[in-house]
């Protein structure tokens, strides 16, 4: 299963990648990283991932808008929102627009893996 | 003007503590807490969030680069460029703002964190006569949490 | 509120519920089947009987046809004729009669009316058997007589005559016997048929009874379950009528369900009825933003894609400020807070309904808000303002300076707490000393608000002192309390500043001298403390020299005075009754004086005419306070006991009030003496006096010549 990581924080991006590598989940293969919504859209078109982890507050295009566009491109894509802002309205927006999971920052390795597995299993 | 309670301030500290606990399995703890009027113990990298609505002022989490480097190492991040160190301090500020939002609700509007390196010991806009300084310990490092927030409504 | 889960709704076993009825119906069917079987059996025997009756009737006919054939043969023979037909007829009827009669006797197959063979059962009825036996007796000779006639074409007259004669003689008897047989068989069949009828009647009655029983039981069951449903419904209604929370269901079309708690209208301040759309009601309560968010949230809940636990944490209506509505309380326009909780009611992975719980949390929210507003808030009240206006400006300024520097050094202690080797207990003690001094001064100039605040701070420190480990909140509480005091001080400072400029610009009056100011202060303190302690004390003051020394020293001497006057009243001076009993004047006296020796050494003397410091009494007090072990106390020398008075935390009081009991006063005095660089000497005589003498060396502070501008 192909995974794309979208987060404006580089350390979060590499941390997620590292957790994926450590957990040795054979089912998941990271196909790319994006630091904002625009990059995420082009990367998505190029690589067609089935799973996306998505930050909410990002420059240029935020996570909610990006989620909406990605779902329009592929209604089957599974999107996990990862955000520190416990802004309920934004989270609900993202879920309404196609995201299926939500994870608060900061998260532990296990929390991320669980959230992703749950998302995939659905 | 009224003040924050110790419980209010603890929310910020808990956010930092749990951040370190979640990522490094070693919680950060409170060292000392005091008041400062003009000289604030700023470190190499600072994440700042501004608050408004029923409150005014800002909150600073300032950490020395050695501490952030160690944190990145624990996170297995080998690239320890200044950009990544700022990123790390920004993430912690982000976490604090998340927790604060949860605790204070709509009464506290919180800005997106700003990340700065090399702040002076003076604050640009000081809201309180005496701001709270809380020294946060993690391993043998000390970071500062400066709470310059007051309740205006 | 429990989470509604489809799994918890158990389908009661249908088998169990209807077992009684099922058993009854099965019995009913079995019974009817057996009655049917019996019918079938009886009617089949009746069929057999019909054959027998038929055949026995045929026997009558056969006997007559035999006679007829015999007669015809005889008539033919008389005319010398012979007809083959007649012989054949005779043969046919005799053989039929014979085989039938034999079959009646022993059972067997005979040719029926339609030339088909039918089975004839052996007769069982004794009357019938008797008829058959008698018939056989007649038939056997008859048959023998007829046999040659059948075989031969040539009829011998003699044989014919014999047969004809036998036939004439016996024909009627035979006919009668066959008639009897028929009648007997008919009667027996009739009896069987009526028995069958009886059985059928009884079966019908029994099955009717069974059926009635089934119907009755089923009805009773139905009524019972109806009753249960009714009871459950009544209970539900009772719950819905009494529960304080608003409870209702909403369906996927967002309409309110048919049942809801009666409090819902009050909580939502909106009349609710079944099938009413929920969103317009919400729209009237919350902002557009929250409304939109809530709509998305509820849609997501019905979608059942996102986990419930996650959804719970996203609830935008967890605590919402709602717009006041004049539905129930027209005059109450204050804001209210509501808390909505949504739980999915799931069946087969489909969300059928959402259970909505609404609570009015206004009280909790406003209480919390008020509490947080109150907490750490600097209270400036009219009482404080009045006290400030009455207070001596010089004293106030002194107090402000001292307090500010005290709080600054307290903050310094906090900032460097981890750099010291000392533990938390020591930190609390050091803070305590500073706050205690502030409290004393505040009490002296009558600033109750500050005194109370400082007292609370002290209490907090006492609580902290007992703990080895401080929680984050406890560490934080110190700067928070400090901040509150600083805030209060800065307000007082602003007022004092305003008062000062007002004072100077309007009256231009000379402020009081230092000595007068200190004296006023101490007198006020003594009045207050002796009133609290219910003692009668007078101060005798000789402080003129204070006007000629530096302000720092005079200030510190004043602080010492405050502690010693307080101690003197609390611990030294006896109550009036005791004093009178001891033969002393009713009114106690505390004398304070500042003197200078010709050598330039300054002496500061505080003397009370109280009970003195008596080691044995202190020992007893220490033991009775319960704070010290008896054997430890008894081992201390008199000198050790007096030294104890200066140890931080030493007290013999069982409880602390504002005036004494914390055991910090003497410790504070000692520390001030140390900073002044002087010596302290104590003289005491039991029941006579206690005298504290401070010898302050010349270089420390005194500057008589260079009198400072003190104000």
PDB file of N, CA and C in Angstrom, chain C residues 538-593:
ATOM      1  N   UNK C 538       0.200  48.412  77.673  1.00  0.00           N
ATOM      2  CA  UNK C 538       0.510  49.786  77.300  1.00  0.00           C
ATOM      3  C   UNK C 538       1.969  49.847  76.868  1.00  0.00           C
ATOM      4  N   UNK C 539       2.228  50.638  75.807  1.00  0.00           N
ATOM      5  CA  UNK C 539       3.616  50.782  75.362  1.00  0.00           C
ATOM      6  C   UNK C 539       4.233  52.010  75.994  1.00  0.00           C
ATOM      7  N   UNK C 540       5.506  51.896  76.321  1.00  0.00           N
ATOM      8  CA  UNK C 540       6.241  53.063  76.834  1.00  0.00           C
ATOM      9  C   UNK C 540       7.411  53.249  75.881  1.00  0.00           C
ATOM     10  N   UNK C 541       7.372  54.334  75.140  1.00  0.00           N
ATOM     11  CA  UNK C 541       8.315  54.459  74.035  1.00  0.00           C
ATOM     12  C   UNK C 541       9.303  55.600  74.235  1.00  0.00           C
ATOM     13  N   UNK C 542      10.544  55.330  73.886  1.00  0.00           N
ATOM     14  CA  UNK C 542      11.569  56.368  73.897  1.00  0.00           C
ATOM     15  C   UNK C 542      12.405  56.160  72.641  1.00  0.00           C
ATOM     16  N   UNK C 543      11.888  56.728  71.528  1.00  0.00           N
ATOM     17  CA  UNK C 543      12.471  56.389  70.229  1.00  0.00           C
ATOM     18  C   UNK C 543      13.034  57.606  69.504  1.00  0.00           C
ATOM     19  N   UNK C 544      13.176  58.727  70.208  1.00  0.00           N
ATOM     20  CA  UNK C 544      13.590  59.976  69.566  1.00  0.00           C
ATOM     21  C   UNK C 544      14.859  59.820  68.746  1.00  0.00           C
ATOM     22  N   UNK C 545      15.730  58.924  69.188  1.00  0.00           N
ATOM     23  CA  UNK C 545      17.002  58.761  68.507  1.00  0.00           C
ATOM     24  C   UNK C 545      16.832  58.244  67.066  1.00  0.00           C
ATOM     25  N   UNK C 546      15.690  57.618  66.826  1.00  0.00           N
ATOM     26  CA  UNK C 546      15.446  57.088  65.472  1.00  0.00           C
ATOM     27  C   UNK C 546      15.484  58.200  64.430  1.00  0.00           C
ATOM     28  N   UNK C 547      15.167  59.432  64.855  1.00  0.00           N
ATOM     29  CA  UNK C 547      15.169  60.555  63.914  1.00  0.00           C
ATOM     30  C   UNK C 547      16.580  60.888  63.452  1.00  0.00           C
ATOM     31  N   UNK C 548      17.579  60.318  64.130  1.00  0.00           N
ATOM     32  CA  UNK C 548      18.954  60.718  63.830  1.00  0.00           C
ATOM     33  C   UNK C 548      19.790  59.591  63.267  1.00  0.00           C
ATOM     34  N   UNK C 549      19.185  58.533  62.946  1.00  0.00           N
ATOM     35  CA  UNK C 549      19.970  57.438  62.357  1.00  0.00           C
ATOM     36  C   UNK C 549      19.506  57.187  60.923  1.00  0.00           C
ATOM     37  N   UNK C 550      20.302  56.404  60.204  1.00  0.00           N
ATOM     38  CA  UNK C 550      19.952  56.177  58.794  1.00  0.00           C
ATOM     39  C   UNK C 550      18.642  55.395  58.692  1.00  0.00           C
ATOM     40  N   UNK C 551      17.962  55.597  57.587  1.00  0.00           N
ATOM     41  CA  UNK C 551      16.614  55.039  57.445  1.00  0.00           C
ATOM     42  C   UNK C 551      16.638  53.514  57.420  1.00  0.00           C
ATOM     43  N   UNK C 552      17.740  52.955  56.904  1.00  0.00           N
ATOM     44  CA  UNK C 552      17.792  51.491  56.819  1.00  0.00           C
ATOM     45  C   UNK C 552      17.781  50.891  58.225  1.00  0.00           C
ATOM     46  N   UNK C 553      18.612  51.482  59.077  1.00  0.00           N
ATOM     47  CA  UNK C 553      18.682  50.945  60.437  1.00  0.00           C
ATOM     48  C   UNK C 553      17.368  51.163  61.181  1.00  0.00           C
ATOM     49  N   UNK C 554      16.842  52.383  61.044  1.00  0.00           N
ATOM     50  CA  UNK C 554      15.596  52.651  61.773  1.00  0.00           C
ATOM     51  C   UNK C 554      14.494  51.715  61.296  1.00  0.00           C
ATOM     52  N   UNK C 555      14.546  51.469  60.029  1.00  0.00           N
ATOM     53  CA  UNK C 555      13.566  50.555  59.461  1.00  0.00           C
ATOM     54  C   UNK C 555      13.710  49.152  60.048  1.00  0.00           C
ATOM     55  N   UNK C 556      14.955  48.718  60.146  1.00  0.00           N
ATOM     56  CA  UNK C 556      15.151  47.369  60.671  1.00  0.00           C
ATOM     57  C   UNK C 556      14.816  47.288  62.156  1.00  0.00           C
ATOM     58  N   UNK C 557      15.141  48.387  62.874  1.00  0.00           N
ATOM     59  CA  UNK C 557      14.787  48.395  64.301  1.00  0.00           C
ATOM     60  C   UNK C 557      13.259  48.342  64.441  1.00  0.00           C
ATOM     61  N   UNK C 558      12.589  49.005  63.525  1.00  0.00           N
ATOM     62  CA  UNK C 558      11.127  48.965  63.596  1.00  0.00           C
ATOM     63  C   UNK C 558      10.620  47.539  63.371  1.00  0.00           C
ATOM     64  N   UNK C 559      11.263  46.849  62.438  1.00  0.00           N
ATOM     65  CA  UNK C 559      10.835  45.463  62.175  1.00  0.00           C
ATOM     66  C   UNK C 559      11.055  44.573  63.398  1.00  0.00           C
ATOM     67  N   UNK C 560      12.227  44.800  64.045  1.00  0.00           N
ATOM     68  CA  UNK C 560      12.486  44.023  65.275  1.00  0.00           C
ATOM     69  C   UNK C 560      11.405  44.348  66.307  1.00  0.00           C
ATOM     70  N   UNK C 561      11.112  45.657  66.416  1.00  0.00           N
ATOM     71  CA  UNK C 561      10.113  46.087  67.393  1.00  0.00           C
ATOM     72  C   UNK C 561       8.782  45.412  67.150  1.00  0.00           C
ATOM     73  N   UNK C 562       8.407  45.358  65.880  1.00  0.00           N
ATOM     74  CA  UNK C 562       7.106  44.759  65.544  1.00  0.00           C
ATOM     75  C   UNK C 562       7.045  43.322  66.067  1.00  0.00           C
ATOM     76  N   UNK C 563       8.092  42.564  65.784  1.00  0.00           N
ATOM     77  CA  UNK C 563       8.091  41.158  66.209  1.00  0.00           C
ATOM     78  C   UNK C 563       8.104  41.038  67.728  1.00  0.00           C
ATOM     79  N   UNK C 564       8.930  41.906  68.385  1.00  0.00           N
ATOM     80  CA  UNK C 564       9.058  41.766  69.846  1.00  0.00           C
ATOM     81  C   UNK C 564       7.809  42.254  70.575  1.00  0.00           C
ATOM     82  N   UNK C 565       7.185  43.294  70.056  1.00  0.00           N
ATOM     83  CA  UNK C 565       5.949  43.770  70.689  1.00  0.00           C
ATOM     84  C   UNK C 565       4.888  42.678  70.571  1.00  0.00           C
ATOM     85  N   UNK C 566       4.817  42.112  69.375  1.00  0.00           N
ATOM     86  CA  UNK C 566       3.854  41.041  69.147  1.00  0.00           C
ATOM     87  C   UNK C 566       4.121  39.853  70.092  1.00  0.00           C
ATOM     88  N   UNK C 567       5.389  39.450  70.136  1.00  0.00           N
ATOM     89  CA  UNK C 567       5.766  38.343  71.029  1.00  0.00           C
ATOM     90  C   UNK C 567       5.489  38.665  72.494  1.00  0.00           C
ATOM     91  N   UNK C 568       5.862  39.907  72.846  1.00  0.00           N
ATOM     92  CA  UNK C 568       5.681  40.333  74.229  1.00  0.00           C
ATOM     93  C   UNK C 568       4.227  40.218  74.654  1.00  0.00           C
ATOM     94  N   UNK C 569       3.340  40.662  73.774  1.00  0.00           N
ATOM     95  CA  UNK C 569       1.915  40.613  74.130  1.00  0.00           C
ATOM     96  C   UNK C 569       1.417  39.165  74.155  1.00  0.00           C
ATOM     97  N   UNK C 570       1.823  38.419  73.146  1.00  0.00           N
ATOM     98  CA  UNK C 570       1.309  37.044  73.052  1.00  0.00           C
ATOM     99  C   UNK C 570       1.884  36.133  74.134  1.00  0.00           C
ATOM    100  N   UNK C 571       3.196  36.228  74.347  1.00  0.00           N
ATOM    101  CA  UNK C 571       3.848  35.238  75.209  1.00  0.00           C
ATOM    102  C   UNK C 571       4.297  35.792  76.567  1.00  0.00           C
ATOM    103  N   UNK C 572       4.591  37.121  76.587  1.00  0.00           N
ATOM    104  CA  UNK C 572       5.145  37.672  77.827  1.00  0.00           C
ATOM    105  C   UNK C 572       4.075  38.133  78.797  1.00  0.00           C
ATOM    106  N   UNK C 573       3.302  39.124  78.373  1.00  0.00           N
ATOM    107  CA  UNK C 573       2.305  39.729  79.269  1.00  0.00           C
ATOM    108  C   UNK C 573       1.213  38.713  79.607  1.00  0.00           C
ATOM    109  N   UNK C 574       0.879  38.633  80.897  1.00  0.00           N
ATOM    110  CA  UNK C 574      -0.160  37.706  81.315  1.00  0.00           C
ATOM    111  C   UNK C 574      -1.530  38.354  81.152  1.00  0.00           C
ATOM    112  N   UNK C 575      -2.545  37.540  81.265  1.00  0.00           N
ATOM    113  CA  UNK C 575      -3.902  38.109  81.256  1.00  0.00           C
ATOM    114  C   UNK C 575      -4.099  38.892  82.559  1.00  0.00           C
ATOM    115  N   UNK C 576      -5.072  39.783  82.516  1.00  0.00           N
ATOM    116  CA  UNK C 576      -5.300  40.669  83.667  1.00  0.00           C
ATOM    117  C   UNK C 576      -5.511  39.866  84.954  1.00  0.00           C
ATOM    118  N   UNK C 577      -6.274  38.827  84.854  1.00  0.00           N
ATOM    119  CA  UNK C 577      -6.590  38.008  86.031  1.00  0.00           C
ATOM    120  C   UNK C 577      -5.323  37.441  86.662  1.00  0.00           C
ATOM    121  N   UNK C 578      -4.473  36.889  85.795  1.00  0.00           N
ATOM    122  CA  UNK C 578      -3.227  36.302  86.335  1.00  0.00           C
ATOM    123  C   UNK C 578      -2.337  37.367  86.940  1.00  0.00           C
ATOM    124  N   UNK C 579      -2.278  38.496  86.228  1.00  0.00           N
ATOM    125  CA  UNK C 579      -1.426  39.592  86.737  1.00  0.00           C
ATOM    126  C   UNK C 579      -1.882  40.013  88.134  1.00  0.00           C
ATOM    127  N   UNK C 580      -3.183  40.162  88.278  1.00  0.00           N
ATOM    128  CA  UNK C 580      -3.714  40.585  89.580  1.00  0.00           C
ATOM    129  C   UNK C 580      -3.402  39.527  90.639  1.00  0.00           C
ATOM    130  N   UNK C 581      -3.516  38.272  90.232  1.00  0.00           N
ATOM    131  CA  UNK C 581      -3.228  37.185  91.177  1.00  0.00           C
ATOM    132  C   UNK C 581      -1.775  37.207  91.621  1.00  0.00           C
ATOM    133  N   UNK C 582      -0.916  37.659  90.673  1.00  0.00           N
ATOM    134  CA  UNK C 582       0.516  37.723  91.015  1.00  0.00           C
ATOM    135  C   UNK C 582       0.856  39.007  91.780  1.00  0.00           C
ATOM    136  N   UNK C 583      -0.147  39.848  91.960  1.00  0.00           N
ATOM    137  CA  UNK C 583       0.103  41.102  92.663  1.00  0.00           C
ATOM    138  C   UNK C 583       0.720  42.155  91.776  1.00  0.00           C
ATOM    139  N   UNK C 584       0.574  41.987  90.469  1.00  0.00           N
ATOM    140  CA  UNK C 584       1.135  42.977  89.545  1.00  0.00           C
ATOM    141  C   UNK C 584       0.029  43.932  89.098  1.00  0.00           C
ATOM    142  N   UNK C 585       0.393  45.108  88.535  1.00  0.00           N
ATOM    143  CA  UNK C 585      -0.643  46.008  88.026  1.00  0.00           C
ATOM    144  C   UNK C 585      -1.434  45.320  86.916  1.00  0.00           C
ATOM    145  N   UNK C 586      -2.683  45.675  86.839  1.00  0.00           N
ATOM    146  CA  UNK C 586      -3.557  45.029  85.854  1.00  0.00           C
ATOM    147  C   UNK C 586      -3.035  45.235  84.444  1.00  0.00           C
ATOM    148  N   UNK C 587      -2.568  46.443  84.175  1.00  0.00           N
ATOM    149  CA  UNK C 587      -2.104  46.734  82.825  1.00  0.00           C
ATOM    150  C   UNK C 587      -0.633  46.385  82.670  1.00  0.00           C
ATOM    151  N   UNK C 588      -0.340  45.580  81.628  1.00  0.00           N
ATOM    152  CA  UNK C 588       1.042  45.222  81.348  1.00  0.00           C
ATOM    153  C   UNK C 588       1.745  46.361  80.647  1.00  0.00           C
ATOM    154  N   UNK C 589       3.046  46.265  80.620  1.00  0.00           N
ATOM    155  CA  UNK C 589       3.787  47.357  79.987  1.00  0.00           C
ATOM    156  C   UNK C 589       4.930  46.791  79.156  1.00  0.00           C
ATOM    157  N   UNK C 590       5.064  47.351  77.958  1.00  0.00           N
ATOM    158  CA  UNK C 590       6.232  47.011  77.142  1.00  0.00           C
ATOM    159  C   UNK C 590       6.959  48.318  76.870  1.00  0.00           C
ATOM    160  N   UNK C 591       8.216  48.346  77.233  1.00  0.00           N
ATOM    161  CA  UNK C 591       8.994  49.576  77.057  1.00  0.00           C
ATOM    162  C   UNK C 591      10.014  49.376  75.947  1.00  0.00           C
ATOM    163  N   UNK C 592      10.065  50.348  75.026  1.00  0.00           N
ATOM    164  CA  UNK C 592      11.055  50.282  73.955  1.00  0.00           C
ATOM    165  C   UNK C 592      11.875  51.570  74.014  1.00  0.00           C
ATOM    166  N   UNK C 593      13.181  51.410  73.953  1.00  0.00           N
ATOM    167  CA  UNK C 593      13.986  52.634  73.975  1.00  0.00           C
ATOM    168  C   UNK C 593      15.242  52.469  73.133  1.00  0.00           C
TER     169      UNK C 593
END
